[in-house]
Amino acid sequence: MQKVEKIRRVKGKLRTPSDKSITHRSFILGALARGETEIVRPLFSEDTKATLQILKMLGTEVQEETDRVIVKGRNYIFREPENILDAKNSGTTARIMTGVLSTQPFFSVIIGDKSLRQRPMLRVVEPLRNMGANIDGREEGNKLPLAIRGGKLRGVSYFNKRASAQVKTALLLAGLRAEGITQVVEPYLSRDHTERMLKLFGGEIITISEEKGHIVKVKGEQELQGTEVYCPADPSSAAYFAALATLAPEGQLILKEVLLNPTRGGFFKKLLEMGGDIKFEDFKEVSNEPVADIVINPVNRLKAVKVSPSEVPTLIDEIPILAVLMALAEGVSEVRGAKELRYKESDRIKAIVVNLRKMGVQVEELDDGFIIEGTEKLKGAKIETFNDHRIAMAFTVAGLITDEEVIIDNPECVAISYPNFWNDIFSVTEF
Ligand code: S3P
């Protein structure tokens, strides 16, 4: 349990931890490449540690230092693991590694924790089966544990209707070793870190963006070459502090080196649309990704905003903290086309609705989103995190600007993506 009290002001500069999606990919591509990859400033969190541990169990040599990891690439030749591979709470690990293991001519089993065992896997299993992988699992392959026997695959063309970057990545990484061409088509562009990073590793990849969809193609039988990858600050983690600095009674906060990839930029776009006082400074490009510092000042009252289905992939992980901003905005805000939220680390639509109602907000629950009637003040409450890091962090921010006391039931769950969250909160606030 963690008691959260109202802050007086925010202050200073903060470099939030490195991006989770980029860290997972840098470890995995490093292991798939030929030669060494040096990953500078990776995120060390429960999720990324699960990926690294699985790669080690597949025979990958890894050297871990305080702020870097060196991965000795295995050029797509792994060792049959002696034991089951545990993705723990990490959907990204389970889904992307299912793609990688589908290329390997041996037997492996992936498991996960209670939450991950409830999450759907058929979205990767089905297209990988079409490529020729043998995959079995609970509920005909939709739920972990999955048992995989991979081998020689053939390229396929796949319509990724949910615009999932995990699915896209699993298929592209399998496609790099398949026969022929693998093509993934998405209705909306999901985060494109894999496409950008594959280019750093010397991969040949074609991306075409058209009105009717986004196409990514890779030729099979390619080799990747080890390289250096720098991991910038995670915009999903920075979002909690941008929201806090916006809602704080006074002060200013500077967030350093935040990844500003357009496929991840939806939260900051919406915050501007709501009337947030944010400025971007010192733009640069690192490891093929755009990065900038963000300066945030408080504003008196935000305006309500609507999120449409096509915008959802660009802010999917930020919806819990966006909902907190919406709860304090003037007018009626709305999120639609976000049914995927029900299949995250918790059912996030339910978690948002339950907790906002506890804080005295009027919320209508929809099958694929919610409608929030903004209020001027939140009430104290005992927050149910459902063991979900993003719910815990979003409602901590809500608590930090609420007069009455807020209690977070499982504060440790932030370690999934942000182990130092509580220290960072105390370092940039005054009570
Ligand atoms: C991720 C993709 C998204 C996101 C998740 C990380 C990734 O999931 O919600 O936190 O690193 O590829 P989907 O692929 O299910 O959209």
PDB file of N, CA and C in Angstrom, residues 32-35 75-77 176-177 198 201-204 219-226:
ATOM      1  N   LEU A  32      19.758 -12.013 -32.719  1.00  0.00           N
ATOM      2  CA  LEU A  32      19.501 -12.597 -34.044  1.00  0.00           C
ATOM      3  C   LEU A  32      20.609 -12.276 -35.053  1.00  0.00           C
ATOM      4  N   ALA A  33      21.390 -11.220 -34.751  1.00  0.00           N
ATOM      5  CA  ALA A  33      22.384 -10.754 -35.714  1.00  0.00           C
ATOM      6  C   ALA A  33      23.658 -11.594 -35.645  1.00  0.00           C
ATOM      7  N   ARG A  34      24.518 -11.336 -36.605  1.00  0.00           N
ATOM      8  CA  ARG A  34      25.864 -11.910 -36.586  1.00  0.00           C
ATOM      9  C   ARG A  34      26.765 -10.866 -35.928  1.00  0.00           C
ATOM     10  N   GLY A  35      27.624 -11.268 -35.017  1.00  0.00           N
ATOM     11  CA  GLY A  35      28.541 -10.313 -34.367  1.00  0.00           C
ATOM     12  C   GLY A  35      27.927  -9.684 -33.127  1.00  0.00           C
ATOM     13  N   ASN A  75      23.291 -15.201 -34.954  1.00  0.00           N
ATOM     14  CA  ASN A  75      22.951 -15.336 -36.372  1.00  0.00           C
ATOM     15  C   ASN A  75      21.808 -16.333 -36.599  1.00  0.00           C
ATOM     16  N   TYR A  76      20.758 -16.202 -35.786  1.00  0.00           N
ATOM     17  CA  TYR A  76      19.542 -17.034 -35.898  1.00  0.00           C
ATOM     18  C   TYR A  76      19.781 -18.508 -35.595  1.00  0.00           C
ATOM     19  N   ILE A  77      20.919 -18.825 -34.938  1.00  0.00           N
ATOM     20  CA  ILE A  77      21.115 -20.246 -34.588  1.00  0.00           C
ATOM     21  C   ILE A  77      21.148 -20.345 -33.069  1.00  0.00           C
ATOM     22  N   LEU A 176      12.296 -12.893 -41.928  1.00  0.00           N
ATOM     23  CA  LEU A 176      13.692 -12.676 -42.316  1.00  0.00           C
ATOM     24  C   LEU A 176      14.420 -13.982 -42.595  1.00  0.00           C
ATOM     25  N   ARG A 177      13.912 -15.095 -42.028  1.00  0.00           N
ATOM     26  CA  ARG A 177      14.542 -16.390 -42.271  1.00  0.00           C
ATOM     27  C   ARG A 177      13.629 -17.340 -43.063  1.00  0.00           C
ATOM     28  N   LEU A 198      15.664  -2.511 -37.762  1.00  0.00           N
ATOM     29  CA  LEU A 198      16.166  -3.488 -38.730  1.00  0.00           C
ATOM     30  C   LEU A 198      17.113  -2.819 -39.715  1.00  0.00           C
ATOM     31  N   PHE A 201      20.512  -2.572 -38.354  1.00  0.00           N
ATOM     32  CA  PHE A 201      21.192  -3.869 -38.362  1.00  0.00           C
ATOM     33  C   PHE A 201      21.471  -4.346 -39.795  1.00  0.00           C
ATOM     34  N   GLY A 202      21.281  -3.445 -40.769  1.00  0.00           N
ATOM     35  CA  GLY A 202      21.582  -3.784 -42.154  1.00  0.00           C
ATOM     36  C   GLY A 202      20.500  -4.618 -42.826  1.00  0.00           C
ATOM     37  N   GLY A 203      19.322  -4.724 -42.217  1.00  0.00           N
ATOM     38  CA  GLY A 203      18.232  -5.500 -42.822  1.00  0.00           C
ATOM     39  C   GLY A 203      17.622  -4.738 -44.000  1.00  0.00           C
ATOM     40  N   GLU A 204      17.196  -5.501 -45.017  1.00  0.00           N
ATOM     41  CA  GLU A 204      16.507  -4.868 -46.154  1.00  0.00           C
ATOM     42  C   GLU A 204      15.019  -4.946 -45.877  1.00  0.00           C
ATOM     43  N   LYS A 219      12.381  -9.501 -47.363  1.00  0.00           N
ATOM     44  CA  LYS A 219      12.825 -10.670 -48.129  1.00  0.00           C
ATOM     45  C   LYS A 219      13.335 -11.710 -47.141  1.00  0.00           C
ATOM     46  N   GLY A 220      13.180 -12.974 -47.460  1.00  0.00           N
ATOM     47  CA  GLY A 220      13.671 -14.019 -46.563  1.00  0.00           C
ATOM     48  C   GLY A 220      15.158 -14.241 -46.719  1.00  0.00           C
ATOM     49  N   GLU A 221      15.674 -15.152 -45.885  1.00  0.00           N
ATOM     50  CA  GLU A 221      17.069 -15.577 -45.960  1.00  0.00           C
ATOM     51  C   GLU A 221      18.057 -14.420 -45.862  1.00  0.00           C
ATOM     52  N   GLN A 222      17.725 -13.456 -44.987  1.00  0.00           N
ATOM     53  CA  GLN A 222      18.630 -12.309 -44.772  1.00  0.00           C
ATOM     54  C   GLN A 222      19.473 -12.544 -43.533  1.00  0.00           C
ATOM     55  N   GLU A 223      20.615 -11.852 -43.488  1.00  0.00           N
ATOM     56  CA  GLU A 223      21.443 -11.861 -42.276  1.00  0.00           C
ATOM     57  C   GLU A 223      21.479 -10.467 -41.695  1.00  0.00           C
ATOM     58  N   LEU A 224      21.421 -10.365 -40.386  1.00  0.00           N
ATOM     59  CA  LEU A 224      21.553  -9.057 -39.739  1.00  0.00           C
ATOM     60  C   LEU A 224      22.982  -8.927 -39.213  1.00  0.00           C
ATOM     61  N   GLN A 225      23.438  -7.694 -39.124  1.00  0.00           N
ATOM     62  CA  GLN A 225      24.793  -7.438 -38.650  1.00  0.00           C
ATOM     63  C   GLN A 225      24.734  -6.669 -37.328  1.00  0.00           C
ATOM     64  N   GLY A 226      25.426  -7.140 -36.312  1.00  0.00           N
ATOM     65  CA  GLY A 226      25.440  -6.472 -35.001  1.00  0.00           C
ATOM     66  C   GLY A 226      25.839  -5.005 -35.126  1.00  0.00           C
TER      67      GLY A 226
END
